[in-house]
Coordinates of C-alpha atoms (C1' of nucleotides) in Angstrom, one line a residue:
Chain A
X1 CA 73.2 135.4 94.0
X2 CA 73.0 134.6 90.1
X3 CA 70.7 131.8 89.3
X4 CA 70.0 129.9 85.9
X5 CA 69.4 126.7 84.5
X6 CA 70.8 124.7 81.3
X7 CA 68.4 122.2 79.5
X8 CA 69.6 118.7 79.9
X9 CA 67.2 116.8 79.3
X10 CA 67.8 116.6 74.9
X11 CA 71.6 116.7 75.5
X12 CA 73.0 113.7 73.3
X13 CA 72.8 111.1 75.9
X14 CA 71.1 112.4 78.2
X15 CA 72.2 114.0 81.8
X16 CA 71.8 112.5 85.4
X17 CA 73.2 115.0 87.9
X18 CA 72.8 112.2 91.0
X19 CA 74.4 109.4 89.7
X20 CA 77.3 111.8 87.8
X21 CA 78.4 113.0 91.4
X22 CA 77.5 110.1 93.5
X23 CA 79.2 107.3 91.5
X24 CA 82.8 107.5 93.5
X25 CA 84.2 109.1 90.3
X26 CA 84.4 112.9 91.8
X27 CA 84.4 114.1 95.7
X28 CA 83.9 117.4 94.3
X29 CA 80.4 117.5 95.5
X30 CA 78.3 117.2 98.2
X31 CA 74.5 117.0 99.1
X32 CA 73.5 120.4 100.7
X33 CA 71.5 118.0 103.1
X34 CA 74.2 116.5 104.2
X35 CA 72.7 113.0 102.9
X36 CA 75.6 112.1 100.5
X37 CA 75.4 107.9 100.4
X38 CA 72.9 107.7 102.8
X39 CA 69.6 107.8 101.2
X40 CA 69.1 107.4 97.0
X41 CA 66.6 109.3 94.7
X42 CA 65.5 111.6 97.8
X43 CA 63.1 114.2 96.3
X44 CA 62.6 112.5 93.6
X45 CA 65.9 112.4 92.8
X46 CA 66.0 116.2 92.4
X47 CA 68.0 116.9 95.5
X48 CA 70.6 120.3 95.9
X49 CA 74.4 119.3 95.3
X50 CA 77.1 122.1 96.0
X51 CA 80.9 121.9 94.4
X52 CA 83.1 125.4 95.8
X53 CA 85.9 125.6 93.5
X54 CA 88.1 129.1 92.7
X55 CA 86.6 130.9 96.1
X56 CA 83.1 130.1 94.0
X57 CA 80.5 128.1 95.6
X58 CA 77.6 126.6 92.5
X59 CA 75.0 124.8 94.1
X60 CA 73.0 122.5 91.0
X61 CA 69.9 120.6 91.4
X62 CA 68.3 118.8 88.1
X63 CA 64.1 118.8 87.9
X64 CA 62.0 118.6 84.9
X65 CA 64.9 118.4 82.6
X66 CA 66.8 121.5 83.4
X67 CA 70.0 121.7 85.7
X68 CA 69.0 124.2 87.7
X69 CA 71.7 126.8 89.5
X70 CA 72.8 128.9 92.1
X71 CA 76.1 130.6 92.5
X72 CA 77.9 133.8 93.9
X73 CA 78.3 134.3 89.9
X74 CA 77.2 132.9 86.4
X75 CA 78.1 129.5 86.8
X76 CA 76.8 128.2 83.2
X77 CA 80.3 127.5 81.4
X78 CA 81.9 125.7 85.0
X79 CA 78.8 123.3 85.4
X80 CA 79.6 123.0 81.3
X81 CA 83.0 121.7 82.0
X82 CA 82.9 120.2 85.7
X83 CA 80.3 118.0 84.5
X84 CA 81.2 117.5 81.1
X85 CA 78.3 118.4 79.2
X86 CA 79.7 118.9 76.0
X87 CA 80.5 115.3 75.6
X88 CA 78.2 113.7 72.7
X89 CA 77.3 110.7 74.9
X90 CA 75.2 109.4 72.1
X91 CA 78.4 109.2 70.1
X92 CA 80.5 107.5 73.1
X93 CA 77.5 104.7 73.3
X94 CA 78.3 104.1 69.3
X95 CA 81.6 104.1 69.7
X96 CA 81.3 101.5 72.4
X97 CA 81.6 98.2 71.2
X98 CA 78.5 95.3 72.1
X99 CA 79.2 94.4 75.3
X100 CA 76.2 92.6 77.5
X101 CA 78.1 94.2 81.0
X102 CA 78.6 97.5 79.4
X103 CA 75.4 97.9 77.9
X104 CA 73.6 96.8 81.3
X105 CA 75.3 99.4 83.2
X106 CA 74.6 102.3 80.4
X107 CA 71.4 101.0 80.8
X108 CA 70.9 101.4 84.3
X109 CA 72.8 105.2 84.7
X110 CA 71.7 106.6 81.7
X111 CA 73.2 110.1 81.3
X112 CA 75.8 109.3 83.7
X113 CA 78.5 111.5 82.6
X114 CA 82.5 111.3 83.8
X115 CA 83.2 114.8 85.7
X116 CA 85.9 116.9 84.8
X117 CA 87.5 117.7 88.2
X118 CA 90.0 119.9 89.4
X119 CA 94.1 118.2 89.6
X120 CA 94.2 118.7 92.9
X121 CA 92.0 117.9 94.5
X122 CA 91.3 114.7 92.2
X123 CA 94.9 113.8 92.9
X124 CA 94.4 113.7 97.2
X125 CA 91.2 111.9 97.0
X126 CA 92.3 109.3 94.5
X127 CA 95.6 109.1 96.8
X128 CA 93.3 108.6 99.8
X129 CA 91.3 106.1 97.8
X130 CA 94.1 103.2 98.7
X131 CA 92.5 100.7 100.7
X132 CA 89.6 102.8 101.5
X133 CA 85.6 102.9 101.2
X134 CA 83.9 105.5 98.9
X135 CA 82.3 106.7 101.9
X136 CA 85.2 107.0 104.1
X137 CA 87.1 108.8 101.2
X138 CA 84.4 111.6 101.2
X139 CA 84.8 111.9 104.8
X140 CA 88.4 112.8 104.4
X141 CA 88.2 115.4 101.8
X142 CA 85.2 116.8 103.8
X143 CA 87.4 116.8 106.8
X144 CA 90.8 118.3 104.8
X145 CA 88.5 121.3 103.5
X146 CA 87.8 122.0 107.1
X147 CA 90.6 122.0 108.7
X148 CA 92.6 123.5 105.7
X149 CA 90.8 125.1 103.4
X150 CA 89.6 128.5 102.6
X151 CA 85.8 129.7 104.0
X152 CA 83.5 130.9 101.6
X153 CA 80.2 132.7 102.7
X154 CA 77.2 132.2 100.6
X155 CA 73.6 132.5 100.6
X156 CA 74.0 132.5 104.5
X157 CA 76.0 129.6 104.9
X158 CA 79.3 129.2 105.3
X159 CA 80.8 126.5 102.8
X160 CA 85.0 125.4 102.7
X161 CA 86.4 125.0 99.6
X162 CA 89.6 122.1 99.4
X163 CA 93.1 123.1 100.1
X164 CA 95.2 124.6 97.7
X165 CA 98.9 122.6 97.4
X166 CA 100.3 125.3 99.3
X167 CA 97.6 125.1 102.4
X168 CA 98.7 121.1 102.5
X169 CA 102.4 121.6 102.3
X170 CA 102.6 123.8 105.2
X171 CA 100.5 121.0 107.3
X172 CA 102.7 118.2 109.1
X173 CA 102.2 114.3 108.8
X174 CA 100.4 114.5 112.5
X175 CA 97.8 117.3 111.8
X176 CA 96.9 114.7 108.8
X177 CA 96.9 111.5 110.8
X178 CA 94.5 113.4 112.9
X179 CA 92.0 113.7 110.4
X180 CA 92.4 109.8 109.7
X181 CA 94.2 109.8 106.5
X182 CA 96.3 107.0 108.5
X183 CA 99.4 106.0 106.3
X184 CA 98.5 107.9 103.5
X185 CA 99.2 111.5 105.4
X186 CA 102.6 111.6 104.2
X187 CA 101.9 110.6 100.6
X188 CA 99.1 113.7 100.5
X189 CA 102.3 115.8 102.0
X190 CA 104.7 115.2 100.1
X191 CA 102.3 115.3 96.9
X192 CA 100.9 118.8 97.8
X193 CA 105.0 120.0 98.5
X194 CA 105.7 119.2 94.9
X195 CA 103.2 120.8 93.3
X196 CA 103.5 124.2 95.7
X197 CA 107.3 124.2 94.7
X198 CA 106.6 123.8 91.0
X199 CA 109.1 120.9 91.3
X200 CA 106.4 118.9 89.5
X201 CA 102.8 120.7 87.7
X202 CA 99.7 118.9 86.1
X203 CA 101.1 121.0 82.6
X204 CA 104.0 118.5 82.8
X205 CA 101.3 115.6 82.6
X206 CA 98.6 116.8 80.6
X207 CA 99.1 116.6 76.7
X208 CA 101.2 113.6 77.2
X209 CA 100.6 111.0 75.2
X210 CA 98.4 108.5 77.5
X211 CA 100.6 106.0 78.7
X212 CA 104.0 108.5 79.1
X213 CA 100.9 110.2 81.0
X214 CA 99.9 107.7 83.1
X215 CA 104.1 107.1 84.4
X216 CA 104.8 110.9 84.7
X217 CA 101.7 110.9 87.4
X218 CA 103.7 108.7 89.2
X219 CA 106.2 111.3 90.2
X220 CA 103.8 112.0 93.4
X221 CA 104.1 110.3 96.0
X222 CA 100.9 107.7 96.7
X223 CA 100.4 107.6 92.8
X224 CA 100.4 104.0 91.1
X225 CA 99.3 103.2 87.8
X226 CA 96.1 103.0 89.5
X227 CA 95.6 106.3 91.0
X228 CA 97.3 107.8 87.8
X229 CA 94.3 106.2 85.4
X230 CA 92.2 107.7 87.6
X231 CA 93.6 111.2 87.8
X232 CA 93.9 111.1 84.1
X233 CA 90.3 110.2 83.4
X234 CA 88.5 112.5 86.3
X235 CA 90.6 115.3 86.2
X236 CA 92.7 115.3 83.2
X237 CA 90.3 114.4 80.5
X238 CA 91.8 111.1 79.1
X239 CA 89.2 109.4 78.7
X240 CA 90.6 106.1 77.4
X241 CA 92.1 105.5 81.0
X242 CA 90.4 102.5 82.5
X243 CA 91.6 102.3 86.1
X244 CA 92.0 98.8 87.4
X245 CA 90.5 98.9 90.9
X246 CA 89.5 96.2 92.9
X247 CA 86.2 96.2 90.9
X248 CA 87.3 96.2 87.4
X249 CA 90.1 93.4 88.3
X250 CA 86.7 91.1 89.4
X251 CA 84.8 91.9 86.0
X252 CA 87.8 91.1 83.9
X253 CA 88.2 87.3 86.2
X254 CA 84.1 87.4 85.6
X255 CA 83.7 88.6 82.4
X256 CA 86.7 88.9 80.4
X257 CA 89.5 86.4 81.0
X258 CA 91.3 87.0 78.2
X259 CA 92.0 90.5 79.4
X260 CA 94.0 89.2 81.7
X261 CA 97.5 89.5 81.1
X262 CA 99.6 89.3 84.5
X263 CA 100.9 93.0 84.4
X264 CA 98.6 96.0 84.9
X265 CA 100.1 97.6 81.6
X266 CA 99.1 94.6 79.8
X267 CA 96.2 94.3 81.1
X268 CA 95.2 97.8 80.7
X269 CA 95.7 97.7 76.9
X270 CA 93.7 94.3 76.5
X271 CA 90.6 95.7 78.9
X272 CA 90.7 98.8 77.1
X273 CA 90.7 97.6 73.7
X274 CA 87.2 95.1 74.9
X275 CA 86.2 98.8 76.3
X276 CA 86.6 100.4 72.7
X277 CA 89.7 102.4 72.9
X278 CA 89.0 105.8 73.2
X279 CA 86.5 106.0 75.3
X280 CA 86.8 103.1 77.5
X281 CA 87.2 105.3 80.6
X282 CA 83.2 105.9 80.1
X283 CA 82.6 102.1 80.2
X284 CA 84.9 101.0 83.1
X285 CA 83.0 104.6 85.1
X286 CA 79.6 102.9 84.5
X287 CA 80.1 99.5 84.8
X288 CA 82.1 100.5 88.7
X289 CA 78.8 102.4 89.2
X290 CA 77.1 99.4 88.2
X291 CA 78.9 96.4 89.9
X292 CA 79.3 98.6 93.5
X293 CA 75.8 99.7 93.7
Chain B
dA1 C1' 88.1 88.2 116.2
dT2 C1' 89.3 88.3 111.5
dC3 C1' 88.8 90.1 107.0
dC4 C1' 88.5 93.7 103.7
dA5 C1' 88.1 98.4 101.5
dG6 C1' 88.6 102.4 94.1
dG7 C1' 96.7 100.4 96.4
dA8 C1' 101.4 102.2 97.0
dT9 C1' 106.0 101.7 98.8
dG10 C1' 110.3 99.6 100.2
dT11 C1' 113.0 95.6 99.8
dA12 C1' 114.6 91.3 98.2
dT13 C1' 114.8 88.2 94.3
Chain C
dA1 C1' 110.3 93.0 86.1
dT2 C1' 108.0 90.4 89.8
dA3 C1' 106.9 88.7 94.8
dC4 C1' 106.2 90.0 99.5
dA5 C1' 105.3 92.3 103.9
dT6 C1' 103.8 96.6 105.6
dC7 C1' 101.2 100.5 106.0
dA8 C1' 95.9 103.1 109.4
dT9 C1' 91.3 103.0 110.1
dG10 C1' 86.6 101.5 110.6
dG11 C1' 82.8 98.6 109.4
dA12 C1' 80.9 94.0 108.7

DNA sequence: ATCCAGGATGTAT
DNA sequence: ATACATCATGGA
């Protein structure tokens, strides 16, 4: 086992490991107590979280401004990029226009950062999302590594890492209705058949310019404009995406009537210009976190 | 019991 | 392009 820690705690902005990976953004992670959503701040808010991605489990805690870590190898440059700590938050604050909302819910997670997951996975869980509590949509993921994924053995323990495209092709609509993904079991099919046949990859999506991004997602199946903002901003790095959820649509009736504009692409240019443009994905993250919690 | 949860799809207009 | 019913499941 290789161990190390980063300093976090004079990053520009800041870092908060909890509320990064416990904000319905990423269902990357999970608690290694097994508390995910049921308790807040336990140990101080220093408890162990554990991602396994590439056959490679990193297990991160953060205490007295270090994110401390354990892995099966040097796991510096993946925590770097899975939590996207080379973003200058200081710089996305500035670049955020004055916005009472936003700046209550920077407030309130500071050093919240948005994660930089892997496609795949990001796209199943955000296709499960539809219609679905946060909770319940960790349950499924924690039930589709299970049951599909690969085993990994570290530091004693045995840890499953989330199926590849391939691994959910080969399953059939009943083995996922089992596992409760209800009528969203053929959409995470047919999704994980196009990517194992090449017929569609996330290279055809990413470098796209945003909006021509945000309509090729929608060549899976289960993937609205929705789901594609929110694949764009968690996994893809766009972070101008602002995904109108249930949430969001409430804070623009709320707070910003004028965003409304009937359509969801209309919409989503007016909400993201209030947002700031290029960043805007960092402000609808933290004001979700804000308005759920 | 009825309503709702990080919506998408198929169909009719 | 937009309006509508329909789609599972579990918790409040």
């Amino acid at each position: 086992m290789e161990t190390g820690s980063i300093p976090v705690e004079d990053l520009p902005g800041g870092f908060d490991l909890q509320s990064t990976v416990e904000s319905g953004q990423s269902y990357l992670w999970r608690r290694e107590d097994g508390r995910m959503y049921e308790t807040t701040h336990a140990y101080g808010g220093s408890a162990w979280y554990y991602a396994v991605t590439d056959c490679e489990v990193v297990r991160a805690r953060q205490r007295d401004g270090l994110l401390e870590w354990e892995s099966t190898t040097d796991a510096e440059s993946l925590l770097v990029s899975l939590l996207r700590l080379d973003d200058d938050l200081d710089a996305i604050l500035d670049a955020t226009p004055e916005d009472s909302l936003v700046e209550t819910a920077y407030d309130e997670y500071r050093g919240m950062r948005i994660v930089r997951d892997p496609f795949f996975p990001c796209l199943v869980s955000f296709i499960c999302s539809a219609q679905m509590r946060v909770r319940r949509i960790y349950d499924m993921q924690t039930a589709l590594a299970r049951r599909f994924g690969e085993s990994v053995e570290f530091d004693g323990k045995t840890y499953h890492e989330f199926p590849t495209p391939t691994q959910l092709a080969a399953a059939d609509e009943s083995d996922l209705r089992a596992l409760k993904l209800g009528y969203r079991a053929p959409y995470v099919r047919k999704s994980a058949e196009l990517l194992a046949s090449g017929e569609v990859t996330a290279e055809d999506v990413r470098g796209l310019p945003y909006e021509d991004a945000r309509d090729a997602m929608q060549a899976f199946v289960g993937v609205g404009d929705k789901v594609a903002d929110c694949v764009l901003l968690f996994a893809l790095g766009y972070l101008e995406a602002v995904p109108l959820d249930t949430w969001i649509q409430s804070a623009i009736e709320e707070h910003y009537p004028h965003c409304d504009r009937g359509s969801y692409r209309d919409t989503s240019r007016a909400i993201r210009e209030q947002f700031g443009g290029e960043y805007a994905g960092y402000a609808q993250t933290y004001v979700f976190h804000y308005l759920r919690s």
